[in-house]
Structures are given as C-alpha cells and as structure tokens.
Short mmCIF file of C-alpha atoms in Angstrom, two decimals:
data_model
loop_
_atom_site.label_atom_id
_atom_site.label_comp_id
_atom_site.label_asym_id
_atom_site.label_seq_id
_atom_site.Cartn_x
_atom_site.Cartn_y
_atom_site.Cartn_z
CA MET A 169 22.37 55.34 -38.91
CA SER A 170 19.78 57.15 -36.84
CA SER A 171 16.48 55.43 -36.26
CA SER A 172 14.93 58.57 -34.80
CA GLY A 173 16.05 61.03 -37.46
CA GLY A 174 12.48 61.42 -38.63
CA ARG A 175 11.15 62.42 -35.21
CA ARG A 176 13.86 64.81 -34.13
CA ALA A 177 12.54 67.08 -31.42
CA PRO A 178 13.26 70.81 -31.61
CA SER A 179 14.06 70.77 -27.85
CA VAL A 180 17.56 71.22 -26.45
CA THR A 181 17.58 67.52 -25.59
CA GLY A 182 16.64 66.72 -29.17
CA ARG A 183 19.51 68.89 -30.43
CA VAL A 184 21.94 67.08 -28.12
CA PHE A 185 20.74 63.73 -29.48
CA SER A 186 21.10 64.93 -33.06
CA ILE A 187 24.72 65.85 -32.28
CA LEU A 188 25.39 62.39 -30.83
CA GLU A 189 23.73 60.83 -33.89
CA ALA A 190 26.23 62.58 -36.14
CA PHE A 191 28.76 59.97 -35.00
CA ASP A 192 28.67 56.40 -36.28
CA GLY A 193 31.02 53.60 -37.26
CA ASP A 194 32.04 55.46 -40.42
CA HIS A 195 32.14 58.92 -38.79
CA ARG A 196 34.14 58.64 -35.59
CA ALA A 197 35.94 62.01 -35.79
CA LEU A 198 34.06 65.13 -36.91
CA SER A 199 34.85 68.84 -37.07
CA LEU A 200 32.42 71.34 -35.56
CA THR A 201 31.20 72.24 -39.06
CA GLU A 202 30.59 68.59 -39.91
CA ILE A 203 28.70 68.10 -36.65
CA ALA A 204 26.55 71.19 -37.31
CA ARG A 205 25.75 69.97 -40.84
CA ALA A 206 24.97 66.39 -39.78
CA ALA A 207 22.84 67.58 -36.86
CA ASP A 208 21.13 70.21 -39.02
CA LEU A 209 21.97 72.98 -36.54
CA PRO A 210 23.37 76.51 -36.94
CA VAL A 211 27.12 76.44 -36.23
CA SER A 212 26.65 78.81 -33.27
CA THR A 213 24.14 76.45 -31.63
CA ALA A 214 26.32 73.43 -32.38
CA HIS A 215 29.32 75.27 -30.95
CA ARG A 216 27.59 75.93 -27.63
CA LEU A 217 26.16 72.43 -27.26
CA VAL A 218 29.35 70.68 -28.36
CA GLY A 219 31.19 72.78 -25.77
CA GLU A 220 28.83 71.58 -23.04
CA LEU A 221 29.10 67.97 -24.23
CA ALA A 222 32.90 68.21 -24.25
CA ALA A 223 33.02 69.81 -20.79
CA TRP A 224 31.09 66.88 -19.38
CA GLY A 225 33.11 64.28 -21.30
CA ALA A 226 30.44 63.05 -23.73
CA LEU A 227 32.69 64.30 -26.53
CA GLU A 228 36.49 64.68 -26.55
CA ARG A 229 38.42 67.13 -28.70
CA GLY A 230 41.64 65.73 -30.16
CA ALA A 231 44.92 67.47 -30.91
CA ASP A 232 43.69 67.58 -34.52
CA GLY A 233 40.73 69.75 -33.46
CA ALA A 234 38.22 67.03 -34.36
CA TYR A 235 35.61 65.79 -31.89
CA ARG A 236 35.18 62.14 -30.97
CA VAL A 237 32.79 60.35 -28.65
CA GLY A 238 34.16 60.59 -25.10
CA LEU A 239 35.02 57.92 -22.58
CA ARG A 240 32.46 59.34 -20.13
CA LEU A 241 29.57 58.51 -22.42
CA TRP A 242 30.80 54.95 -22.83
CA GLU A 243 31.13 54.63 -19.05
CA VAL A 244 27.49 55.59 -18.51
CA GLY A 245 26.46 53.43 -21.47
CA SER A 246 28.32 50.49 -19.99
CA LEU A 247 25.71 50.50 -17.20
CA ALA A 248 23.02 49.50 -19.70
CA PRO A 249 21.72 46.09 -18.58
CA ARG A 250 21.45 45.00 -22.21
CA SER A 251 25.11 45.84 -22.96
CA VAL A 252 27.94 45.40 -20.49
CA GLY A 253 25.58 44.14 -17.76
CA LEU A 254 24.41 41.26 -19.92
CA ARG A 255 27.91 40.74 -21.25
CA GLU A 256 29.50 40.56 -17.79
CA ARG A 257 27.12 37.87 -16.63
CA ALA A 258 27.51 35.98 -19.90
CA MET A 259 31.29 36.35 -20.13
CA PRO A 260 32.48 33.26 -18.22
CA ILE A 261 30.25 31.06 -20.38
CA LEU A 262 31.25 32.89 -23.58
CA GLU A 263 34.87 32.25 -22.63
CA ASP A 264 34.21 28.57 -21.99
CA LEU A 265 32.57 28.27 -25.40
CA TYR A 266 35.41 30.21 -27.01
CA GLU A 267 37.97 27.89 -25.37
CA ALA A 268 36.05 24.89 -26.68
CA VAL A 269 35.56 25.99 -30.30
CA ARG A 270 38.44 28.47 -30.92
CA GLN A 271 36.27 30.35 -33.43
CA ASN A 272 34.12 33.51 -33.32
CA VAL A 273 31.68 33.69 -30.42
CA GLN A 274 29.07 36.48 -30.48
CA LEU A 275 26.37 37.77 -28.16
CA ALA A 276 23.65 40.01 -29.62
CA VAL A 277 20.36 41.65 -28.69
CA ARG A 278 17.51 42.98 -30.82
CA ASP A 279 16.76 46.67 -31.06
CA GLY A 280 13.79 47.35 -33.29
CA HIS A 281 14.40 45.66 -36.64
CA GLU A 282 18.10 45.15 -36.09
CA VAL A 283 20.65 43.05 -34.26
CA VAL A 284 23.11 44.90 -31.99
CA TYR A 285 26.29 43.00 -31.14
CA VAL A 286 27.20 43.39 -27.46
CA GLU A 287 30.17 41.04 -27.39
CA ARG A 288 32.48 39.21 -29.72
CA LEU A 289 35.40 36.94 -29.00
CA ALA A 290 37.36 36.23 -32.17
CA HIS A 291 40.11 33.67 -32.42
CA PRO A 292 43.09 35.03 -34.39
CA ASP A 293 42.67 32.23 -36.96
CA ALA A 294 38.87 32.36 -37.18
CA VAL A 295 36.89 33.49 -40.24
CA ARG A 296 36.74 37.30 -40.43
CA LEU A 297 33.42 38.93 -39.56
CA PHE A 298 31.72 42.06 -40.83
CA SER A 299 30.12 42.72 -37.44
CA ARG A 300 31.62 44.86 -34.68
CA VAL A 301 30.78 45.34 -31.01
CA GLY A 302 28.20 48.14 -30.82
CA GLY A 303 27.40 47.63 -34.50
CA ARG A 304 24.01 46.88 -36.06
CA TRP A 305 22.95 44.39 -38.70
CA PRO A 306 19.61 43.30 -40.19
CA LEU A 307 17.81 40.42 -38.47
CA HIS A 308 16.99 38.11 -41.39
CA PRO A 309 20.44 37.03 -42.69
CA THR A 310 22.18 36.29 -39.35
CA ALA A 311 21.67 33.32 -37.04
CA VAL A 312 21.45 35.59 -33.97
CA GLY A 313 18.95 37.78 -35.84
CA GLN A 314 16.80 34.80 -36.85
CA VAL A 315 16.71 33.62 -33.23
CA LEU A 316 15.76 37.10 -32.01
CA LEU A 317 13.15 37.55 -34.76
CA ALA A 318 11.69 34.07 -34.19
CA HIS A 319 11.01 35.04 -30.56
CA ALA A 320 10.04 38.69 -31.17
CA PRO A 321 6.43 39.88 -30.67
CA ALA A 322 4.18 38.98 -33.61
CA ALA A 323 3.84 42.67 -34.56
CA VAL A 324 7.63 42.97 -34.95
CA GLN A 325 7.80 39.80 -37.06
CA GLU A 326 4.99 40.97 -39.35
CA SER A 327 6.52 44.37 -39.74
CA VAL A 328 9.98 42.95 -40.59
CA LEU A 329 8.54 40.41 -43.05
CA ALA A 330 6.53 43.18 -44.74
CA GLU A 331 9.74 45.11 -45.48
CA ARG A 332 11.73 44.85 -48.68
CA LEU A 333 14.66 42.95 -47.16
CA PRO A 334 18.19 43.44 -48.47
CA SER A 335 20.14 40.58 -50.05
CA PHE A 336 23.86 40.18 -49.35
CA THR A 337 24.78 36.98 -51.20
CA PRO A 338 22.98 34.56 -53.57
CA ARG A 339 22.18 32.55 -50.43
CA THR A 340 20.39 35.33 -48.50
CA VAL A 341 16.75 34.37 -47.92
CA THR A 342 14.52 37.44 -48.31
CA ASP A 343 11.22 35.81 -49.33
CA PRO A 344 8.70 36.26 -46.47
CA VAL A 345 7.16 32.82 -46.93
CA ALA A 346 10.54 31.08 -46.79
CA LEU A 347 11.57 33.23 -43.81
CA ARG A 348 8.38 32.35 -41.95
CA ARG A 349 9.26 28.67 -42.41
CA ILE A 350 12.81 29.31 -41.15
CA LEU A 351 11.52 31.14 -38.06
CA ALA A 352 9.13 28.30 -37.25
CA ALA A 353 12.04 25.84 -37.52
CA VAL A 354 14.16 28.05 -35.23
CA ARG A 355 11.42 28.01 -32.58
CA ARG A 356 10.97 24.25 -32.98
CA ASP A 357 14.70 23.34 -32.95
CA GLY A 358 15.86 25.94 -30.41
CA VAL A 359 18.67 26.85 -32.79
CA ALA A 360 19.28 28.80 -36.01
CA VAL A 361 21.88 27.88 -38.63
CA CYS A 362 22.73 30.51 -41.26
CA ASP A 363 25.03 29.43 -44.06
CA GLY A 364 26.53 32.12 -46.28
CA MET A 365 23.64 34.57 -45.99
CA ILE A 366 25.86 37.60 -45.29
CA ASP A 367 29.21 36.31 -46.44
CA LEU A 368 29.56 33.09 -48.47
CA ALA A 369 32.62 32.23 -46.37
CA ALA A 370 30.82 32.16 -43.00
CA LEU A 371 28.32 29.89 -41.30
CA SER A 372 26.74 30.82 -37.96
CA VAL A 373 24.90 28.74 -35.37
CA ALA A 374 22.82 30.62 -32.76
CA ALA A 375 20.61 29.79 -29.77
CA PRO A 376 18.30 31.93 -27.60
CA VAL A 377 19.27 33.42 -24.22
CA ARG A 378 16.34 33.91 -21.83
CA GLY A 379 15.98 36.42 -19.00
CA GLU A 380 14.29 36.44 -15.60
CA ASP A 381 10.79 36.38 -17.10
CA ASP A 382 11.82 33.59 -19.48
CA SER A 383 11.47 35.80 -22.55
CA VAL A 384 14.26 35.69 -25.16
CA ILE A 385 16.47 38.72 -24.47
CA ALA A 386 19.61 37.84 -26.44
CA ALA A 387 21.14 35.32 -28.80
CA LEU A 388 24.49 33.59 -28.71
CA SER A 389 26.30 32.38 -31.80
CA VAL A 390 29.43 30.67 -33.04
CA VAL A 391 30.64 31.64 -36.52
CA VAL A 392 32.86 29.25 -38.47
CA PRO A 393 34.04 28.94 -42.08
CA SER A 394 31.22 27.71 -44.32
CA PRO A 395 31.75 24.18 -45.68
CA SER A 396 29.61 25.15 -48.72
CA ASP A 397 32.28 27.70 -49.55
CA GLY A 398 34.93 24.99 -49.58
CA GLY A 399 35.91 26.02 -46.07
CA SER A 400 37.19 23.37 -43.72
CA GLY A 401 34.13 23.84 -41.49
CA GLY A 402 36.01 25.56 -38.69
CA GLY A 403 39.37 23.87 -38.90
CA GLY A 404 37.88 20.43 -39.30
CA ILE A 405 34.76 21.08 -37.21
CA GLU A 406 31.52 19.96 -38.84
CA PRO A 407 29.22 22.96 -38.19
CA ARG A 408 26.30 20.77 -37.08
CA THR A 409 28.42 19.44 -34.23
CA LEU A 410 28.46 22.99 -32.81
CA VAL A 411 24.72 22.91 -32.11
CA PRO A 412 24.88 21.14 -28.71
CA ALA A 413 27.70 23.40 -27.48
CA VAL A 414 25.90 26.60 -28.56
CA ARG A 415 22.61 25.42 -27.09
CA ALA A 416 24.24 24.40 -23.80
CA ALA A 417 26.11 27.71 -23.51
CA ALA A 418 22.94 29.72 -24.24
CA ARG A 419 21.11 27.74 -21.57
CA GLY A 420 23.97 28.35 -19.11
CA ILE A 421 23.73 32.10 -19.67
CA SER A 422 19.93 31.94 -19.31
CA ARG A 423 20.38 30.17 -15.97
CA ALA A 424 22.94 32.78 -14.86
CA LEU A 425 20.33 35.43 -15.70
CA GLY A 426 17.70 33.62 -13.62
CA ALA A 427 15.54 32.24 -16.45
CA PRO A 428 13.05 29.82 -14.88
CA THR A 429 13.07 27.19 -17.67
CA ALA A 430 16.88 27.11 -17.70
CA ALA A 431 16.91 26.35 -13.97
CA ARG A 432 14.30 23.58 -14.04
CA SER A 433 15.55 20.03 -14.34
CA ASP A 434 12.45 19.05 -16.31
CA ALA A 435 13.57 21.52 -18.95
CA VAL A 436 15.48 18.61 -20.48
CA THR A 437 12.27 17.08 -21.71
CA ARG A 438 11.20 20.44 -23.17
CA ARG A 439 14.50 21.11 -24.91
CA GLY A 440 13.94 22.31 -28.41
CA GLY A 441 10.20 22.50 -27.90
CA THR A 442 8.21 25.57 -28.80
CA ARG A 443 7.20 27.39 -25.66
CA PRO A 444 3.43 27.79 -25.14
CA MET B 94 30.62 58.89 -8.63
CA SER B 95 30.29 62.14 -10.52
CA SER B 96 33.40 64.16 -11.11
CA SER B 97 31.44 67.14 -12.36
CA GLY B 98 28.83 67.27 -9.64
CA GLY B 99 30.36 70.42 -8.27
CA ARG B 100 30.12 72.34 -11.51
CA ARG B 101 26.66 71.30 -12.60
CA ALA B 102 25.33 73.78 -15.12
CA PRO B 103 21.76 75.04 -14.79
CA SER B 104 21.31 74.53 -18.55
CA VAL B 105 19.08 71.83 -20.03
CA THR B 106 22.20 69.96 -21.10
CA GLY B 107 23.49 70.14 -17.53
CA ARG B 108 20.20 68.74 -16.25
CA VAL B 109 20.40 65.87 -18.74
CA PHE B 110 23.94 65.09 -17.52
CA SER B 111 22.84 65.18 -13.90
CA ILE B 112 20.15 62.61 -14.74
CA LEU B 113 22.71 60.33 -16.40
CA GLU B 114 25.01 60.78 -13.39
CA ALA B 115 22.28 59.41 -11.12
CA PHE B 116 23.17 55.97 -12.50
CA ASP B 117 26.31 54.13 -11.42
CA GLY B 118 27.51 50.61 -10.68
CA ASP B 119 25.49 50.51 -7.45
CA HIS B 120 22.44 52.32 -8.89
CA ARG B 121 21.54 50.64 -12.16
CA ALA B 122 17.73 50.84 -11.82
CA LEU B 123 16.06 53.98 -10.48
CA SER B 124 12.49 55.22 -10.13
CA LEU B 125 11.56 58.67 -11.40
CA THR B 126 11.53 59.98 -7.82
CA GLU B 127 15.01 58.57 -7.17
CA ILE B 128 16.31 60.12 -10.39
CA ALA B 129 14.80 63.51 -9.48
CA ARG B 130 16.36 63.36 -6.01
CA ALA B 131 19.81 62.25 -7.24
CA ALA B 132 19.80 64.87 -10.01
CA ASP B 133 18.50 67.56 -7.65
CA LEU B 134 15.62 68.39 -10.00
CA PRO B 135 11.89 68.98 -9.44
CA VAL B 136 9.98 65.78 -10.27
CA SER B 137 8.09 67.58 -13.06
CA THR B 138 11.36 68.60 -14.76
CA ALA B 139 12.85 65.14 -14.26
CA HIS B 140 9.67 63.60 -15.67
CA ARG B 141 9.86 65.62 -18.88
CA LEU B 142 13.61 65.06 -19.43
CA VAL B 143 13.50 61.35 -18.53
CA GLY B 144 10.66 61.02 -21.05
CA GLU B 145 12.82 62.58 -23.76
CA LEU B 146 15.81 60.41 -22.80
CA ALA B 147 13.63 57.29 -22.88
CA ALA B 148 12.07 58.22 -26.24
CA TRP B 149 15.55 58.43 -27.75
CA GLY B 150 16.78 55.26 -26.06
CA ALA B 151 19.30 56.76 -23.62
CA LEU B 152 17.14 55.31 -20.83
CA GLU B 153 14.87 52.29 -20.91
CA ARG B 154 11.83 51.78 -18.70
CA GLY B 155 11.41 48.23 -17.41
CA ALA B 156 8.24 46.29 -16.69
CA ASP B 157 8.90 47.17 -13.02
CA GLY B 158 8.55 50.89 -13.86
CA ALA B 159 12.21 51.58 -13.04
CA TYR B 160 14.53 53.30 -15.49
CA ARG B 161 17.86 51.83 -16.61
CA VAL B 162 20.55 53.09 -18.96
CA GLY B 163 19.51 52.25 -22.51
CA LEU B 164 21.26 50.29 -25.21
CA ARG B 165 21.30 53.32 -27.49
CA LEU B 166 23.59 55.26 -25.15
CA TRP B 167 26.01 52.34 -25.00
CA GLU B 168 25.99 52.11 -28.80
CA VAL B 169 27.04 55.74 -29.16
CA GLY B 170 29.52 55.33 -26.31
CA SER B 171 31.02 52.31 -28.01
CA LEU B 172 32.27 54.70 -30.71
CA ALA B 173 34.62 56.33 -28.17
CA PRO B 174 38.17 55.74 -29.46
CA ARG B 175 39.34 55.19 -25.88
CA SER B 176 36.74 52.46 -25.20
CA VAL B 177 35.58 49.95 -27.78
CA GLY B 178 37.79 51.47 -30.50
CA LEU B 179 40.94 50.84 -28.46
CA ARG B 180 39.58 47.52 -27.28
CA GLU B 181 38.80 46.27 -30.79
CA ARG B 182 42.31 46.97 -32.02
CA ALA B 183 43.82 45.46 -28.88
CA MET B 184 41.53 42.42 -28.74
CA PRO B 185 43.50 39.91 -30.89
CA ILE B 186 46.58 40.54 -28.77
CA LEU B 187 44.61 40.46 -25.51
CA GLU B 188 43.24 37.11 -26.61
CA ASP B 189 46.71 35.79 -27.45
CA LEU B 190 47.93 36.83 -24.00
CA TYR B 191 44.84 35.32 -22.38
CA GLU B 192 45.44 32.04 -24.22
CA ALA B 193 49.04 32.02 -23.02
CA VAL B 194 48.47 32.81 -19.35
CA ARG B 195 44.89 31.61 -18.67
CA GLN B 196 44.48 34.31 -15.99
CA ASN B 197 42.90 37.77 -15.86
CA VAL B 198 43.92 40.12 -18.66
CA GLN B 199 42.90 43.78 -18.35
CA LEU B 200 43.13 46.89 -20.51
CA ALA B 201 42.68 50.29 -18.84
CA VAL B 202 42.96 54.01 -19.56
CA ARG B 203 43.39 57.01 -17.27
CA ASP B 204 40.62 59.55 -16.80
CA GLY B 205 41.66 62.29 -14.41
CA HIS B 206 42.90 60.70 -11.21
CA GLU B 207 41.37 57.32 -11.90
CA VAL B 208 41.79 54.17 -13.93
CA VAL B 209 38.86 53.16 -16.17
CA TYR B 210 38.80 49.51 -17.24
CA VAL B 211 37.86 49.14 -20.91
CA GLU B 212 38.33 45.40 -21.20
CA ARG B 213 38.78 42.35 -19.08
CA LEU B 214 39.17 38.71 -20.01
CA ALA B 215 38.86 36.50 -16.96
CA HIS B 216 39.63 32.81 -16.95
CA PRO B 217 36.96 30.86 -15.03
CA ASP B 218 39.65 29.60 -12.59
CA ALA B 219 41.53 32.91 -12.23
CA VAL B 220 41.69 34.99 -9.05
CA ARG B 221 38.51 37.10 -8.65
CA LEU B 222 38.83 40.82 -9.31
CA PHE B 223 37.08 43.83 -7.81
CA SER B 224 37.24 45.74 -11.08
CA ARG B 225 34.53 45.73 -13.76
CA VAL B 226 34.46 46.91 -17.37
CA GLY B 227 33.40 50.57 -17.33
CA GLY B 228 34.36 50.79 -13.66
CA ARG B 229 36.83 53.19 -12.03
CA TRP B 230 39.58 52.64 -9.50
CA PRO B 231 42.31 54.84 -7.97
CA LEU B 232 45.64 54.97 -9.78
CA HIS B 233 48.14 54.31 -6.98
CA PRO B 234 47.31 50.73 -5.86
CA THR B 235 46.93 49.05 -9.28
CA ALA B 236 49.66 48.08 -11.73
CA VAL B 237 47.73 49.62 -14.65
CA GLY B 238 47.22 52.78 -12.59
CA GLN B 239 50.91 53.02 -11.68
CA VAL B 240 51.86 52.69 -15.36
CA LEU B 241 49.36 55.39 -16.35
CA LEU B 242 50.42 57.67 -13.50
CA ALA B 243 54.12 57.15 -14.22
CA HIS B 244 53.54 58.44 -17.75
CA ALA B 245 50.95 61.13 -16.92
CA PRO B 246 51.79 64.85 -17.23
CA ALA B 247 53.82 66.13 -14.26
CA ALA B 248 50.89 68.27 -13.10
CA VAL B 249 48.66 65.17 -12.82
CA GLN B 250 51.35 63.27 -10.90
CA GLU B 251 51.89 66.12 -8.44
CA SER B 252 48.21 66.57 -7.92
CA VAL B 253 47.65 62.83 -7.26
CA LEU B 254 50.64 62.60 -4.91
CA ALA B 255 49.38 65.64 -2.99
CA GLU B 256 46.08 63.87 -2.25
CA ARG B 257 45.36 61.84 0.87
CA LEU B 258 45.41 58.45 -0.87
CA PRO B 259 43.19 55.61 0.36
CA SER B 260 44.68 52.39 1.70
CA PHE B 261 43.06 49.06 0.86
CA THR B 262 45.37 46.51 2.49
CA PRO B 263 48.42 46.65 4.77
CA ARG B 264 50.48 46.48 1.57
CA THR B 265 48.95 49.55 -0.15
CA VAL B 266 51.65 52.18 -0.66
CA THR B 267 50.23 55.66 -0.02
CA ASP B 268 53.36 57.56 1.00
CA PRO B 269 54.20 60.11 -1.74
CA VAL B 270 57.97 59.60 -1.43
CA ALA B 271 57.67 55.82 -1.77
CA LEU B 272 55.20 56.24 -4.67
CA ARG B 273 57.56 58.61 -6.47
CA ARG B 274 60.27 55.91 -6.25
CA ILE B 275 57.82 53.31 -7.59
CA LEU B 276 56.82 55.55 -10.52
CA ALA B 277 60.48 56.14 -11.42
CA ALA B 278 61.06 52.37 -11.40
CA VAL B 279 58.00 51.85 -13.60
CA ARG B 280 59.39 54.33 -16.16
CA ARG B 281 62.83 52.71 -15.97
CA ASP B 282 61.68 49.08 -16.19
CA GLY B 283 58.75 49.58 -18.60
CA VAL B 284 56.61 47.51 -16.25
CA ALA B 285 54.73 47.83 -12.94
CA VAL B 286 54.24 45.00 -10.47
CA CYS B 287 51.62 45.47 -7.74
CA ASP B 288 51.45 42.79 -5.06
CA GLY B 289 48.44 42.77 -2.75
CA MET B 290 47.83 46.52 -2.81
CA ILE B 291 44.07 46.26 -3.41
CA ASP B 292 43.47 42.67 -2.45
CA LEU B 293 46.09 40.59 -0.63
CA ALA B 294 45.16 37.64 -2.86
CA ALA B 295 46.07 39.33 -6.16
CA LEU B 296 49.26 40.38 -7.91
CA SER B 297 49.19 42.40 -11.13
CA VAL B 298 51.82 43.05 -13.77
CA ALA B 299 51.23 45.95 -16.21
CA ALA B 300 52.99 47.57 -19.17
CA PRO B 301 52.30 50.77 -21.13
CA VAL B 302 50.44 50.92 -24.46
CA ARG B 303 51.48 53.80 -26.71
CA GLY B 304 49.41 55.58 -29.38
CA GLU B 305 50.19 57.22 -32.72
CA ASP B 306 52.10 60.07 -31.11
CA ASP B 307 54.03 57.62 -28.93
CA SER B 308 52.42 58.88 -25.73
CA VAL B 309 51.14 56.30 -23.23
CA ILE B 310 47.37 56.04 -23.82
CA ALA B 311 46.55 52.80 -22.01
CA ALA B 312 47.97 50.05 -19.84
CA LEU B 313 47.69 46.30 -20.14
CA SER B 314 47.88 43.95 -17.18
CA VAL B 315 47.75 40.33 -16.14
CA VAL B 316 46.39 39.59 -12.66
CA VAL B 317 47.36 36.34 -10.93
CA PRO B 318 47.12 34.96 -7.38
CA SER B 319 49.70 36.60 -5.10
CA PRO B 320 52.48 34.25 -3.97
CA SER B 321 52.87 36.42 -0.81
CA ASP B 322 49.31 35.41 0.05
CA GLY B 323 50.23 31.74 -0.17
CA GLY B 324 48.74 31.67 -3.66
CA SER B 325 50.26 29.36 -6.20
CA GLY B 326 51.35 32.33 -8.31
CA GLY B 327 48.88 31.74 -11.10
CA GLY B 328 48.58 27.99 -11.07
CA GLY B 329 52.29 27.45 -10.76
CA ILE B 330 53.32 30.58 -12.71
CA GLU B 331 56.00 32.66 -11.01
CA PRO B 332 54.61 36.21 -11.43
CA ARG B 333 57.97 37.64 -12.54
CA THR B 334 57.93 35.31 -15.53
CA LEU B 335 54.82 37.17 -16.76
CA VAL B 336 56.82 40.37 -17.35
CA PRO B 337 58.13 39.51 -20.83
CA ALA B 338 54.69 38.33 -22.03
CA VAL B 339 52.94 41.46 -20.73
CA ARG B 340 55.60 43.75 -22.16
CA ALA B 341 55.53 42.02 -25.55
CA ALA B 342 51.72 42.16 -25.71
CA ALA B 343 51.67 45.87 -24.76
CA ARG B 344 54.23 46.55 -27.47
CA GLY B 345 52.15 44.57 -29.97
CA ILE B 346 49.08 46.68 -29.21
CA SER B 347 51.19 49.86 -29.46
CA ARG B 348 52.36 48.76 -32.90
CA ALA B 349 48.76 47.98 -33.95
CA LEU B 350 47.90 51.55 -32.89
CA GLY B 351 50.75 52.96 -34.97
CA ALA B 352 53.15 53.92 -32.15
CA PRO B 353 56.47 54.87 -33.78
CA THR B 354 58.78 53.32 -31.16
CA ALA B 355 56.87 50.04 -31.26
CA ALA B 356 57.37 49.83 -35.02
CA ARG B 357 61.10 50.59 -35.04
CA SER B 358 63.45 47.64 -34.98
CA ASP B 359 65.98 49.66 -32.96
CA ALA B 360 63.36 49.83 -30.25
CA VAL B 361 64.82 46.56 -28.98
CA THR B 362 67.86 48.39 -27.68
CA ARG B 363 65.59 50.93 -25.99
CA ARG B 364 63.33 48.38 -24.36
CA GLY B 365 62.63 49.23 -20.76
CA GLY B 366 64.46 52.51 -21.08
CA THR B 367 62.96 55.79 -19.96
CA ARG B 368 61.88 57.78 -22.97
CA PRO B 369 63.48 61.21 -23.32
#
C-alpha cells in the first residue's frame, strides 16, 4: 500500500507516517500490536505515538479497543485541492452527467504511477465497480488512467511503460508498443475507451479535465456494461454514444476550474486535437 | 478552527498537528511564513517539518510556492469509518433519495459540539447551502444537528445548552428551554424540521441513522426552499411530505449498517417512538 515504505525516515514524523500507513482498504481497524508490527516500531513507541494521534483525532479508538482512522484526519484531508476541492467544483457537472446516463460516473487524479478515485456516483442498477473513493488502481487498464498517462510528463510515461504491467483479464493491454499507440490515440481523440481491461463486464469512457494552467489534472469517466461481454451496453446505451457527453462534461469541469482552452470559443475547432 | 489549539503539545507530533491546523476552509494555500506564524513555530522548525510532510504527501507545494493539503492525507483520511466508510455504505440510499426529491441531500456526523458534513448531493436547481463536505457547523440551528444533539449523551446536551449559542436569523432558536422542547420532539417524532434557522431561504428535514449497536451515529437530511420565505417548498413539494422519505432512507442506511432495530420487522410499531 505504501509508496514510501522504502524511504521511511527514522524521525518522529516518519514514525507517525508509518503508523498512518498501517491502515489501508483491507486494514481499517488495527490493535496497538498490529499497528506496532506494521509500522515496525517497538510497542512502547507505538503506544505513545498512537496516544498522541488519538488525542488529536487522527485515530479513533472503538469500543472493541481497535484503532481506526479518525474523522479529524479526513476533515483536514478534505481540504486537499486535488480531493474534495476538485470534487466540489466538479460535482454539479458530475451530477448532470449522472442524471443523463444513469450509470457509474467517476472522477480520478494521477498520483505517481496510479489512479486515485476522488469521486464516484453509482446508479443502483449500474455495473458494479472494483474501485472505491480514495482507492488506487494502475493507470494502464482504466480509461481514466489512460487519459492521465497520455497527458503525464514523458518521464512518467517512460517509467510506467518500462514496468512489468499486471494483467487483469485476457483483454488487458500490457505490451508497451500497443500501449504507446493507445496513448497517442487518446491524445488525438481527446477520449479513452477501455473495454473489459479490468473486468470483462465493464467498459469505461474517459476524457481529460484541465486546470488553470491548462494542464490535465484529472479525468472523468462513465462506466457501463461491456457489450463485448453480452451486456446491454448500459441498458440499451451504445457505449460510443457516451463519448460526446463525457467530453462535454470534462470540458465543463475544466471551464469551472478556469482552464483557458475550455473557456475559449475557438476551442471548438481544436476539439480532439493534440495540444502543442 | 482548531478545537485542540489550547492543549497543543510541545512534542514533534504536536507541532505536526499545529501545522495541519493552519489549514482550513478559508486558508487552503499558505506560504511557509504563514504556516510558521499560524502554528506558532520558528520558521526553521516549520521549514524542516513542512519538508517532511511534503515528502510524504501530507502537503503539496504548488508552482506558486504555496503549500496545500496533499492528496495522500485525504487518502488516509478517506479510510475513516465515520467519513468515506459511512458515506460509501449510505451512498446508494442517498442517491435513491436524491433521485426522488431532486433537492439537497446531506449526511452528517457529530464531532464534539459541531456537525461535520460527510456527504452532500446537490441538485443544480436546489436551494444553495452554506455547508460544505468536510465543513463544520453548530448543532442547534440545523436539522441534522438537532437530531445528533437529541441523541447525544446527556453530558454533551447539557454542555451545549449551557453555551451562549449563536443566532443566524431571526428564526434561530437559541433559548435552552425552547431547545430542550425541540430535542424532546425530535426524539419523539424520529425527525427534525428546521425552518430558516441558518438561512431564511432554506428548510431542512433530518432523521437519525443508527449503527451496529443501535446508537445514533449520523443524521440524514433533505434541504428545500423554505415556504415561510415565499419559496415554492422545493419546486412544489410541501416540506412535511418529505418526512416519510427522509425517515425511510435513514432507516435504510441504518439497516445497511447493521442496526438491530432497523432490521426488525416489529420496528414498524416502534417507528417514531423514543427508544428506552
């Protein structure tokens, strides 16, 4: 789970981080002993630091004696511009898109070599997703990830493509040459379409969200049942017909964030074009 | 903003917390000097700690040189059972309610003497709210707050009622005797209705959400235009007609969380009753 486990500092701050890193999606409630073990700290040290974290509200101790991440930490975290800040400004447009498609609508950002989901609206009847808000996923097999990777700095792209990429289904593309072609198409078309690359039952369509400096800071996607899987294509929706709606919504969020190209009327003629 | 400012520890952990506390809804981007001043730390100390926080991802430094709360902190915070965990389990039902009423739907928890909003779905045409996800608000003038206060431990109720409570509109009830009557009615009716107590234009209807041990752990509300303000009552909706929908949705979330009374079929006869 931790991306900094290899460079853990011996400082008090480093010890606090290693305690926080003990918690993840599969480890939401931990005893003091489990925290000490996961953080590689003597129990006495863990005891003192966990006490300080709990006093502030970063951790909460339940009636069962186990520690969980506290509300206070989430409150501070919710001030992160790339999480709730982004989400709040995007929300009206995400809701419009959700109303229009009645499927899964997701908003994600890139952190290193992974996608982090910052919002998800899921219709009760929509295809089930493996992602969760605050969860991470590799870049290459998701439409949001392909958008974010296509617009990432060249060094990030090279480093991701040099990795041995995991495969999730027979349809996952992991070959660097094929991925390079996909990324070029994503930049050219202004949209990524991923069919069955994580789950054969799901197809996702994503478009880039740009920030104040016009760089791609997030990606927006709609996930529907895959027609290749015998799905009805989103309750009768042909996935390709989602492209204009996803692209328009992503542009609307970009404009709300102050992206120059999304505010210019001549952007129409540049739609889908690779930016210089 | 900080509730622990008065008991700031001189430890390294305490200094880290005081740095995080420098950020709030009105201070989302701070320079190193501003952080040092807000955290009451020498610039050299702040510099070292901010560097460690940024290296881990708890803070992020922008191109403008200012620091903001980092995505990494939000990710860990999103593991808090009372934030995203609660929200994720409640979301399908929140979405059903949102689909039905096309207004503002909110989910909130109590932290000390305040309400913390963990989710909000806002219809583009709905009445505008002052609240934000991750934001705090006093308990007494909001329907969610009245529900949470009505079911809080007696010591919390007494302590809140003993405070000099702020007034926001001519309709805000701050008198402890009148509030005590309101809280008793909320327990009796299983619902709180707040008309124009924060904003004359808004009326909110809230019901309690119960957890595994059947205690009230959250409150769910719908916010519509106030008819007293000449509003149309939610696009033609009479606010009182929202009560059954809000109560049913709150019970649905309670059942999803494993609340015993929400799972029992005999709970129908107890609906709206004060629990022993």
